[in-house]
Coordinates of C-alpha atoms (C1' of nucleotides) in Angstrom, one line a residue:
Chain A
M1 CA 171.3 -179.7 123.4
T2 CA 174.5 -179.7 125.4
R3 CA 176.5 -179.1 122.3
E4 CA 178.1 -175.7 122.0
I5 CA 177.0 -174.0 118.9
K6 CA 178.9 -171.0 117.5
V7 CA 177.4 -168.5 115.2
Y8 CA 178.9 -165.6 113.2
N9 CA 176.9 -162.6 114.3
T10 CA 176.9 -159.8 111.8
M11 CA 176.4 -157.4 114.7
S12 CA 179.6 -158.2 116.4
R13 CA 181.4 -159.4 113.3
Q14 CA 182.7 -162.5 115.0
K15 CA 181.7 -165.9 115.9
E16 CA 179.8 -166.1 119.2
V17 CA 178.7 -169.0 121.3
F18 CA 175.0 -169.4 120.9
S19 CA 173.0 -169.1 124.1
P20 CA 169.2 -169.4 123.6
L21 CA 166.9 -166.8 125.0
E22 CA 164.9 -169.6 126.5
P23 CA 166.6 -172.9 127.3
G24 CA 165.8 -175.6 124.7
K25 CA 164.0 -173.2 122.3
V26 CA 165.1 -171.3 119.2
G27 CA 163.1 -168.5 117.7
I28 CA 164.0 -167.6 114.1
Y29 CA 162.8 -164.9 111.8
V30 CA 163.9 -164.9 108.2
C31 CA 163.1 -162.2 105.7
G32 CA 161.0 -163.8 103.0
V33 CA 160.3 -162.7 99.5
T34 CA 158.4 -159.9 97.9
P35 CA 156.2 -162.0 95.6
Y36 CA 156.3 -160.0 92.4
N37 CA 158.0 -162.6 90.1
D38 CA 159.4 -166.1 90.1
P39 CA 162.1 -166.8 92.7
H40 CA 165.6 -167.0 91.2
I41 CA 168.3 -169.2 92.5
G42 CA 169.8 -166.4 94.6
N43 CA 166.5 -166.0 96.4
A44 CA 166.6 -169.6 97.2
R45 CA 169.9 -169.6 99.0
P46 CA 168.8 -168.2 102.4
F47 CA 165.8 -170.5 102.6
V48 CA 167.8 -173.6 101.9
T49 CA 170.4 -172.4 104.3
W50 CA 167.9 -171.8 107.1
D51 CA 166.2 -175.0 106.3
V52 CA 169.4 -176.8 107.2
I53 CA 170.0 -174.7 110.2
R54 CA 166.6 -175.3 111.7
R55 CA 166.9 -179.1 110.9
F56 CA 170.2 -179.0 112.8
F57 CA 168.7 -177.2 115.8
A58 CA 165.9 -179.7 115.8
K59 CA 168.3 -182.6 115.7
C60 CA 170.2 -181.1 118.6
G61 CA 167.0 -181.2 120.6
Y62 CA 165.7 -177.6 120.3
A63 CA 162.1 -176.7 119.8
V64 CA 162.3 -174.5 116.8
R65 CA 159.9 -171.7 116.0
Y66 CA 160.5 -170.4 112.4
I67 CA 158.8 -167.4 111.0
Q68 CA 159.1 -166.2 107.5
N69 CA 157.1 -163.3 106.0
F70 CA 155.7 -162.4 102.6
T71 CA 155.9 -158.7 101.8
D72 CA 152.8 -158.8 99.8
V73 CA 152.2 -155.0 99.8
D74 CA 154.9 -153.4 97.7
D75 CA 155.5 -151.0 94.9
K76 CA 156.7 -153.6 92.5
I77 CA 153.7 -155.8 93.1
I78 CA 151.4 -152.9 92.5
R79 CA 153.2 -151.9 89.4
T80 CA 153.0 -155.4 88.0
A81 CA 149.4 -155.6 88.9
N82 CA 148.6 -152.4 87.0
E83 CA 150.6 -153.5 84.0
R84 CA 148.6 -156.7 83.8
G85 CA 145.3 -155.2 84.8
V86 CA 144.9 -157.5 87.7
T87 CA 144.8 -156.8 91.5
W88 CA 147.9 -156.7 93.6
K89 CA 146.5 -159.7 95.5
D90 CA 146.3 -161.7 92.3
V91 CA 150.0 -161.0 91.7
A92 CA 151.0 -161.8 95.2
D93 CA 149.1 -165.0 95.4
Q94 CA 150.5 -166.1 92.1
Y95 CA 154.1 -165.7 93.1
I96 CA 153.5 -167.0 96.6
D97 CA 152.2 -170.2 95.0
A98 CA 155.3 -170.2 92.8
Y99 CA 157.5 -169.8 95.8
F100 CA 156.0 -172.8 97.6
R101 CA 156.1 -174.9 94.5
V102 CA 159.8 -174.3 94.1
M103 CA 160.7 -174.6 97.8
D104 CA 158.9 -177.9 98.0
E105 CA 161.1 -179.2 95.1
L106 CA 164.1 -178.0 97.1
N107 CA 162.8 -180.0 100.0
V108 CA 162.6 -176.9 102.2
R109 CA 160.3 -177.5 105.1
R110 CA 157.5 -175.1 105.8
A111 CA 157.9 -172.3 108.3
D112 CA 155.6 -172.3 111.3
V113 CA 153.9 -169.1 110.2
Y114 CA 154.1 -167.2 106.9
P115 CA 152.7 -163.8 107.9
R116 CA 151.7 -161.4 105.2
V117 CA 151.8 -157.6 105.4
S118 CA 148.2 -157.4 104.2
E119 CA 147.2 -159.5 107.2
T120 CA 149.2 -157.5 109.7
I121 CA 148.0 -154.0 109.0
P122 CA 146.4 -153.2 112.4
E123 CA 149.6 -154.2 114.2
I124 CA 151.7 -152.2 111.8
I125 CA 149.6 -149.1 112.3
E126 CA 149.8 -149.6 116.1
M127 CA 153.6 -149.8 115.9
V128 CA 153.9 -146.7 113.6
Q129 CA 151.6 -144.8 116.0
G130 CA 153.8 -145.9 118.9
L131 CA 156.9 -144.6 117.2
V132 CA 155.2 -141.3 116.5
D133 CA 154.0 -141.0 120.1
K134 CA 157.5 -141.7 121.4
G135 CA 159.0 -139.1 119.1
F136 CA 160.9 -141.4 116.8
A137 CA 158.7 -140.6 113.8
Y138 CA 156.8 -137.7 112.3
E139 CA 154.0 -137.2 109.9
L140 CA 154.3 -135.3 106.7
E141 CA 151.2 -134.9 104.6
G142 CA 149.9 -138.4 105.1
D143 CA 153.3 -140.0 105.1
V144 CA 155.1 -141.0 108.3
Y145 CA 158.8 -141.0 108.4
Y146 CA 161.2 -142.5 110.9
S147 CA 163.7 -140.0 112.2
V148 CA 167.1 -141.6 112.1
E149 CA 168.7 -138.9 114.1
S150 CA 166.5 -139.8 117.0
F151 CA 168.0 -143.2 117.3
A152 CA 171.5 -142.9 118.7
T153 CA 172.9 -146.2 117.6
Y154 CA 171.6 -146.0 114.0
G155 CA 174.1 -147.7 111.7
K156 CA 175.5 -150.1 114.2
L157 CA 174.7 -153.3 112.3
S158 CA 176.1 -152.1 109.0
G159 CA 179.0 -150.3 110.5
R160 CA 178.2 -146.9 109.3
N161 CA 177.3 -143.6 110.8
L162 CA 175.0 -140.9 109.5
D163 CA 177.9 -138.6 108.5
D164 CA 179.6 -141.2 106.4
M165 CA 176.3 -142.0 104.7
M166 CA 175.7 -138.4 103.9
A167 CA 179.1 -137.7 102.5
G168 CA 179.4 -138.7 98.9
A169 CA 176.0 -140.3 98.7
R170 CA 173.5 -138.8 96.5
V171 CA 170.3 -139.8 98.1
E172 CA 167.2 -138.5 96.5
V173 CA 166.7 -135.2 98.3
D174 CA 163.3 -134.7 99.8
E175 CA 163.5 -131.3 101.4
R176 CA 160.5 -132.0 103.6
K177 CA 162.4 -134.8 105.5
K178 CA 164.3 -133.8 108.6
N179 CA 167.2 -136.0 107.4
P180 CA 167.7 -137.4 104.0
M181 CA 168.2 -140.9 105.5
D182 CA 164.8 -140.8 107.2
F183 CA 162.7 -143.6 105.7
A184 CA 158.9 -144.1 105.3
L185 CA 157.0 -146.1 107.9
W186 CA 153.7 -145.3 106.2
K187 CA 153.0 -144.1 102.7
S188 CA 149.9 -142.2 101.7
A189 CA 148.0 -143.8 98.9
K190 CA 148.3 -142.5 95.4
P191 CA 145.5 -143.1 92.9
G192 CA 145.3 -146.7 91.8
E193 CA 147.1 -148.0 94.8
P194 CA 145.7 -150.3 97.5
Y195 CA 145.2 -148.6 100.8
W196 CA 144.1 -149.0 104.4
E197 CA 142.5 -146.5 106.7
S198 CA 144.9 -145.1 109.3
P199 CA 145.3 -142.2 111.7
W200 CA 147.2 -140.4 108.8
G201 CA 144.6 -141.1 106.2
K202 CA 144.5 -143.7 103.5
G203 CA 147.8 -145.4 102.9
R204 CA 150.0 -148.5 103.3
P205 CA 153.0 -149.6 105.2
G206 CA 156.5 -148.6 104.0
W207 CA 159.2 -151.3 103.5
H208 CA 161.0 -152.3 106.8
I209 CA 158.2 -151.9 109.2
E210 CA 156.5 -155.2 108.4
C211 CA 159.4 -157.2 109.7
S212 CA 159.6 -155.3 112.9
T213 CA 155.9 -155.8 113.5
M214 CA 155.7 -159.4 112.4
S215 CA 158.7 -160.6 114.5
L216 CA 157.2 -158.8 117.5
K217 CA 153.8 -160.4 116.9
Y218 CA 155.1 -164.0 116.4
L219 CA 158.3 -164.1 118.4
G220 CA 158.1 -161.4 120.9
K221 CA 160.2 -158.3 121.7
T222 CA 163.3 -160.3 121.8
F223 CA 164.2 -163.5 119.9
D224 CA 167.2 -165.5 118.8
F225 CA 167.9 -165.3 115.1
H226 CA 167.2 -162.9 112.3
G227 CA 168.4 -163.9 108.9
G228 CA 168.4 -163.0 105.3
G229 CA 170.7 -162.1 102.4
S230 CA 173.7 -159.8 103.0
D231 CA 172.1 -157.1 100.9
L232 CA 169.4 -156.7 103.6
I233 CA 171.9 -155.6 106.2
F234 CA 171.5 -152.1 104.9
P235 CA 169.1 -150.5 104.9
H236 CA 166.5 -153.1 105.7
H237 CA 167.8 -154.7 108.9
E238 CA 169.4 -151.5 110.1
N239 CA 166.0 -149.9 109.8
E240 CA 164.2 -152.8 111.5
I241 CA 166.6 -152.4 114.5
A242 CA 165.9 -148.7 114.7
Q243 CA 162.1 -149.3 114.6
S244 CA 162.0 -152.2 117.0
Q245 CA 164.4 -151.0 119.6
A246 CA 162.9 -147.5 119.6
Y247 CA 159.4 -149.1 120.0
C248 CA 160.4 -151.5 122.7
G249 CA 162.6 -149.0 124.4
G250 CA 165.9 -150.7 124.7
T251 CA 168.9 -151.7 122.6
D252 CA 168.9 -155.1 124.2
C253 CA 165.6 -156.2 122.6
F254 CA 164.9 -157.5 119.1
A255 CA 167.2 -160.1 117.3
R256 CA 170.1 -161.4 119.3
Y257 CA 172.1 -163.0 116.5
W258 CA 172.1 -161.7 113.0
V259 CA 172.9 -164.2 110.3
H260 CA 173.5 -163.2 106.7
N261 CA 174.2 -165.4 103.7
G262 CA 176.4 -164.5 100.8
F263 CA 175.2 -164.0 97.3
I264 CA 174.9 -166.3 94.4
T265 CA 176.8 -164.9 91.6
I266 CA 177.0 -165.5 87.9
H267 CA 180.3 -165.2 86.2
G268 CA 181.4 -163.6 89.5
D269 CA 178.7 -160.9 89.5
K270 CA 175.8 -160.7 91.9
M271 CA 172.7 -162.3 90.5
S272 CA 169.8 -159.9 90.8
K273 CA 166.5 -159.1 89.3
S274 CA 167.4 -155.6 88.5
E275 CA 170.6 -156.7 86.6
N276 CA 168.5 -159.2 84.8
N277 CA 171.3 -161.8 85.0
F278 CA 169.4 -164.4 87.0
F279 CA 168.1 -167.9 86.5
T280 CA 164.8 -168.8 88.1
V281 CA 164.7 -171.9 90.3
A282 CA 161.9 -173.2 88.1
E283 CA 164.0 -173.2 85.0
I284 CA 166.9 -174.8 86.7
L285 CA 164.6 -177.5 88.0
E286 CA 163.7 -178.4 84.5
K287 CA 167.3 -179.7 84.1
Y288 CA 168.2 -180.8 87.6
P289 CA 166.4 -182.4 90.5
G290 CA 165.7 -180.2 93.4
E291 CA 168.0 -182.0 95.7
V292 CA 170.9 -181.4 93.3
V293 CA 170.2 -177.7 93.5
R294 CA 170.0 -178.0 97.2
F295 CA 173.2 -179.9 97.4
F296 CA 175.0 -177.4 95.2
I297 CA 174.0 -174.6 97.5
L298 CA 175.1 -176.5 100.7
Q299 CA 178.5 -177.5 99.4
T300 CA 179.7 -174.0 100.0
H301 CA 179.7 -172.2 103.3
Y302 CA 176.6 -170.0 103.6
R303 CA 178.6 -166.8 104.1
S304 CA 180.8 -167.3 101.0
P305 CA 179.8 -166.1 97.6
L306 CA 178.6 -169.0 95.4
D307 CA 179.1 -168.9 91.7
F308 CA 176.3 -170.4 89.6
S309 CA 177.0 -172.3 86.4
D310 CA 175.8 -175.4 84.6
E311 CA 179.2 -177.0 85.2
R312 CA 179.0 -176.5 89.0
L313 CA 175.6 -178.0 89.0
K314 CA 176.8 -181.0 87.1
D315 CA 179.6 -181.5 89.6
A316 CA 177.1 -181.3 92.4
Q317 CA 175.0 -183.9 90.6
A318 CA 177.9 -186.3 90.3
G319 CA 178.8 -185.9 93.9
L320 CA 175.2 -186.4 95.1
A321 CA 175.0 -189.5 92.9
R322 CA 177.7 -191.1 94.9
L323 CA 175.8 -190.4 98.1
A324 CA 172.7 -191.8 96.5
K325 CA 174.5 -194.9 95.6
A326 CA 175.7 -195.4 99.2
K327 CA 172.1 -194.8 100.3
E328 CA 170.9 -197.6 97.9
N329 CA 173.6 -199.9 99.3
L330 CA 172.5 -199.0 102.8
D331 CA 168.9 -199.8 102.0
A332 CA 169.9 -203.1 100.3
L333 CA 172.0 -204.2 103.2
S334 CA 169.4 -203.1 105.8
A335 CA 167.0 -205.6 104.4
K336 CA 169.3 -208.4 105.2
N337 CA 169.6 -210.6 108.3
G338 CA 172.8 -211.7 109.9
D339 CA 174.4 -211.8 113.3
A340 CA 178.1 -212.0 112.4
D341 CA 180.4 -209.4 114.0
T342 CA 181.7 -207.8 110.9
A343 CA 180.6 -204.2 111.1
A344 CA 181.6 -203.1 114.6
V345 CA 184.5 -201.0 113.3
L346 CA 182.3 -199.6 110.6
A347 CA 179.7 -198.6 113.1
E348 CA 182.2 -196.9 115.2
S349 CA 183.7 -194.8 112.4
A350 CA 180.2 -193.9 111.2
E351 CA 179.3 -192.6 114.6
K352 CA 182.6 -190.8 114.8
A353 CA 181.8 -189.2 111.4
R354 CA 178.3 -188.2 112.7
E355 CA 180.0 -186.5 115.7
A356 CA 182.4 -184.7 113.3
F357 CA 179.4 -183.7 111.2
F358 CA 177.6 -182.2 114.1
D359 CA 180.8 -180.4 115.2
A360 CA 181.1 -178.9 111.8
M361 CA 177.5 -177.8 111.8
A362 CA 178.0 -176.4 115.3
D363 CA 180.8 -174.2 114.0
D364 CA 178.8 -171.6 112.3
F365 CA 176.8 -174.1 110.3
N366 CA 179.7 -175.4 108.1
T367 CA 177.7 -177.5 105.8
A368 CA 180.6 -177.9 103.4
L369 CA 182.7 -179.5 106.0
A370 CA 179.8 -181.5 107.4
I371 CA 179.1 -183.0 104.0
S372 CA 182.6 -184.2 103.7
H373 CA 182.0 -186.5 106.7
L374 CA 178.9 -187.8 105.0
F375 CA 181.1 -188.8 102.1
A376 CA 183.4 -190.6 104.4
V377 CA 180.5 -192.8 105.7
A378 CA 179.3 -193.3 102.1
K379 CA 182.7 -194.7 101.2
D380 CA 182.7 -197.1 104.1
V381 CA 179.2 -198.3 103.3
N382 CA 180.2 -199.0 99.7
V383 CA 183.2 -201.0 100.8
Y384 CA 181.2 -203.1 103.2
Y385 CA 178.5 -203.6 100.6
N386 CA 181.0 -205.0 98.2
E387 CA 182.4 -207.3 100.8
V388 CA 179.0 -208.6 101.8
V389 CA 177.3 -208.8 98.4
N390 CA 180.2 -209.6 96.1
H391 CA 182.6 -211.3 98.3
G392 CA 180.4 -213.3 100.5
Q393 CA 181.3 -211.8 103.8
A394 CA 178.8 -212.5 106.6
F395 CA 176.5 -209.7 107.5
D396 CA 176.2 -207.9 110.8
A397 CA 172.7 -206.5 111.1
K398 CA 173.0 -205.2 114.6
N399 CA 176.1 -203.0 114.1
F400 CA 175.0 -202.1 110.6
A401 CA 171.8 -200.5 112.0
R402 CA 174.1 -198.1 113.8
V403 CA 175.7 -197.1 110.5
R404 CA 172.4 -196.6 109.0
A405 CA 171.2 -194.4 111.9
A406 CA 174.3 -192.3 111.7
F407 CA 174.0 -191.9 107.9
D408 CA 170.3 -191.1 108.1
D409 CA 170.9 -188.4 110.8
M410 CA 173.3 -186.6 108.6
A411 CA 171.4 -186.9 105.4
E412 CA 168.3 -185.7 107.1
I413 CA 170.0 -182.5 108.3
V414 CA 171.4 -181.9 104.8
G415 CA 167.9 -182.7 103.5
I416 CA 168.9 -185.0 100.8
L417 CA 168.1 -188.6 99.7
E418 CA 164.7 -188.5 101.3
K419 CA 162.4 -189.2 98.4
S420 CA 161.2 -192.7 97.9
A421 CA 160.6 -193.7 94.3
A422 CA 157.2 -195.1 93.4
K423 CA 157.2 -197.8 90.7
S424 CA 155.6 -196.8 87.5
D425 CA 154.5 -198.9 84.6
E426 CA 157.7 -198.1 82.8
D427 CA 159.6 -199.3 85.8
A428 CA 157.9 -202.7 85.6
E429 CA 158.7 -203.0 82.0
I430 CA 162.3 -202.2 82.6
D431 CA 162.4 -204.7 85.4
A432 CA 161.1 -207.3 83.0
L433 CA 163.8 -206.5 80.4
V434 CA 166.5 -206.6 83.1
E435 CA 165.2 -210.1 84.1
E436 CA 165.3 -211.2 80.5
R437 CA 168.9 -210.0 80.2
L438 CA 169.8 -211.8 83.3
A439 CA 168.5 -215.0 81.9
A440 CA 170.4 -214.3 78.6
R441 CA 173.6 -213.8 80.6
K442 CA 173.2 -217.0 82.5
A443 CA 172.9 -218.7 79.1
K444 CA 176.0 -216.8 78.1
N445 CA 174.0 -215.2 75.3
W446 CA 176.1 -212.1 75.4
A447 CA 174.7 -210.7 72.2
R448 CA 171.1 -210.6 73.5
A449 CA 172.3 -209.4 76.9
D450 CA 174.2 -206.5 75.3
E451 CA 171.3 -205.8 73.0
I452 CA 169.0 -205.3 75.9
R453 CA 171.5 -203.2 77.7
D454 CA 172.1 -201.0 74.7
S455 CA 168.4 -200.5 74.1
L456 CA 167.9 -199.5 77.7
K457 CA 170.9 -197.2 77.5
A458 CA 169.3 -195.4 74.5
R459 CA 166.4 -194.7 76.8
G460 CA 168.6 -193.3 79.4
I461 CA 168.7 -196.4 81.6
V462 CA 172.0 -197.5 83.0
L463 CA 172.5 -201.0 84.3
E464 CA 174.8 -202.1 87.2
D465 CA 175.6 -205.8 87.6
S466 CA 176.7 -207.4 90.8
A467 CA 177.1 -210.9 92.1
T468 CA 173.6 -211.0 93.4
G469 CA 171.7 -209.3 90.7
T470 CA 171.4 -206.2 88.5
R471 CA 170.2 -202.7 89.4
W472 CA 169.2 -200.0 87.1
K473 CA 168.8 -196.3 87.2
R474 CA 168.0 -193.4 85.1
A475 CA 171.1 -191.5 84.0
Chain B
rG1 C1' 184.4 -141.2 97.8
rG2 C1' 182.9 -144.1 102.7
rC3 C1' 182.5 -149.1 104.7
rG4 C1' 183.3 -154.4 104.2
rA5 C1' 184.5 -159.3 102.2
rC6 C1' 187.4 -162.6 99.6
rA7 C1' 192.2 -164.5 97.0
rU8 C1' 193.9 -172.5 98.6
rA9 C1' 195.5 -178.1 93.1
rG10 C1' 192.6 -178.5 86.0
rC11 C1' 187.5 -176.9 88.3
rC12 C1' 184.8 -176.2 93.0
rA13 C1' 185.7 -175.9 98.2
rA14 C1' 186.9 -176.7 103.9
rG15 C1' 190.7 -175.5 107.2
rU16 C1' 194.4 -175.1 111.6
rG17 C1' 200.5 -171.1 114.3
rG18 C1' 203.7 -176.8 113.6
rU19 C1' 204.6 -179.2 107.3
rA20 C1' 197.0 -178.6 103.5
rA21 C1' 189.2 -182.1 104.6
rG22 C1' 185.9 -183.3 100.9
rG23 C1' 183.7 -183.2 95.9
rC24 C1' 184.1 -183.0 90.4
rC25 C1' 187.4 -184.0 86.3
rG26 C1' 192.0 -186.8 84.7
rA27 C1' 195.5 -191.1 85.0
rG28 C1' 196.9 -196.2 86.5
rG29 C1' 195.0 -200.6 88.9
rA30 C1' 191.3 -204.4 91.1
rC31 C1' 186.5 -206.3 89.9
rU32 C1' 183.4 -207.6 85.3
rG33 C1' 181.9 -212.0 79.6
rC34 C1' 182.5 -206.8 78.0
rA35 C1' 180.6 -202.6 80.4
rA36 C1' 178.5 -199.6 84.3
rA37 C1' 178.8 -198.9 89.3
rU38 C1' 182.1 -199.7 93.3
rC39 C1' 186.9 -199.9 95.6
rC40 C1' 192.5 -199.0 95.7
rU41 C1' 196.5 -195.7 94.1
rU42 C1' 197.8 -190.9 92.2
rU43 C1' 197.4 -184.9 91.3
rA44 C1' 198.9 -178.1 95.7
rU45 C1' 202.9 -175.7 99.8
rC46 C1' 197.9 -172.1 100.0
rC47 C1' 198.1 -164.0 95.1
rC48 C1' 202.9 -160.8 95.8
rC49 C1' 206.4 -158.3 99.3
rA50 C1' 208.1 -157.2 104.3
rG51 C1' 207.6 -158.2 109.5
rU52 C1' 206.4 -161.1 114.3
rU53 C1' 207.7 -166.3 115.7
rC54 C1' 211.7 -171.8 117.0
rG55 C1' 208.0 -172.3 113.1
rA56 C1' 202.7 -169.0 109.1
rC57 C1' 198.7 -170.8 104.2
rU58 C1' 196.9 -169.6 109.1
rC59 C1' 199.1 -163.2 113.0
rU60 C1' 200.7 -157.8 111.6
rG61 C1' 201.7 -154.0 107.7
rG62 C1' 202.0 -152.8 102.6
rG63 C1' 200.8 -154.1 97.5
rU64 C1' 197.9 -156.3 93.5
rG65 C1' 193.4 -158.5 92.1
rU66 C1' 188.1 -159.7 92.4
rC67 C1' 183.5 -158.9 94.6
rG68 C1' 179.7 -156.6 97.7
rC69 C1' 176.9 -152.7 100.5
rC70 C1' 176.2 -147.3 100.5
rU71 C1' 169.3 -147.0 95.5
rC72 C1' 164.9 -151.9 94.9
rC73 C1' 167.4 -156.5 95.8
rA74 C1' 168.1 -163.0 99.2

RNA sequence: GGCGACAUAGCCAAGUGGUAAGGCCGAGGACUGCAAAUCCUUUAUCCCCAGUUCGACUCUGGGUGUCGCCUCCA
């Protein structure tokens, strides 16, 4: 907890030293998804990123409170529901389930709370009413709009001012609004739309307001981090700031650090639902394990664009396989006994690597650099494994435990190599074949040994011989 | 048009005013019955021009290129 953590704050456009609102605690609000279709890989990036950030904070000793919303009342959800002849709730529930299924595969830990718009209506109405009362919002025939001109610092986060936005921009002109940039806090219900009773009649919340209300409800007037994709900077986060600070009555309240991740692109162009150039996480998971996808995302700094392709995923898979191999070796060695003093240097360099890993994470969550230190430990482990297992060097259990602790700390933050494989019937059969081959090799019956190896290979099983036995894995 | 980001080896990707992490792929070698895995060795002067500096990939200015936000969007 004493480690200095630096964070790039979108608000100041520079790295700042993180100083928690309350010592030892971190409050995080990340904009979640609008559940109207299956999450694509671009949607997944912020959640994987924040999953690592929160794991890091936890490892540094902070008590983390992580809130992530579902915007389950929305035009697109309603439209989808009407097209399918089901309720908006059916649609939202379906895609919230899909979201969780996919995030579980990516090994993303659950948030502390997943508030939904539909469950936060009273608080939203209260906030909208408060904004009307304070003169920041006005009603128009059942709609309530936020008056951007009433908020002096509007545009601060995204670095724009109202004049710039007006010039050249062809915003839909609604003559009733005081300013074309005014946005809806509350929308009156049209036929066929879900609605809630309010002081302005039947209606539902506009976009933006839910995040202001939910963060206030679950994290308080002021909290540490607010995150999401860069495309949310404007207008979403800009509007949240306007709402929250107007409501709370001070420009020092609301989020203290704004953290925005870059986009996932495809052939260099932003992946987006509206461009229809996206891959859903689910379809990628048909070809690659979740941790490969996760690793792929984390090998690039979160603020950089990340180009998606099958080739990159394959690269990530190959790299992760090396770490997995080291983990296997780590496990195999950890099961051994031995009191020789052969791993002291190794332990020291592993702990040094862990320190470097934490330093990298503390510098604006540089997962790409951090992971390189994990590779360094992996290499050392593999070397030591060869010495002990294949060259008969005496084992040093005490110091090796330190290596393991360092490696596990790092892997846990990255969130990889955590699954433990359960033995299936097929596994047992393969074990038996491997045993038979081992016997054949002892008898120098190379023909039979190779026959078994080839037949397994045809099934996608690769064998690895060593001085002390044979291991196998699925390719 | 307004605002902003980025440009590093075959591919991906960190990075610091003082002579460029890591991963993937490729090549050579060790090990192996042969393989596989592993290990060792090996692959860049950082888009272009000008400037600041003892010294810049890293700072400043200009140029070129790519991308993003300004409308729903992670």
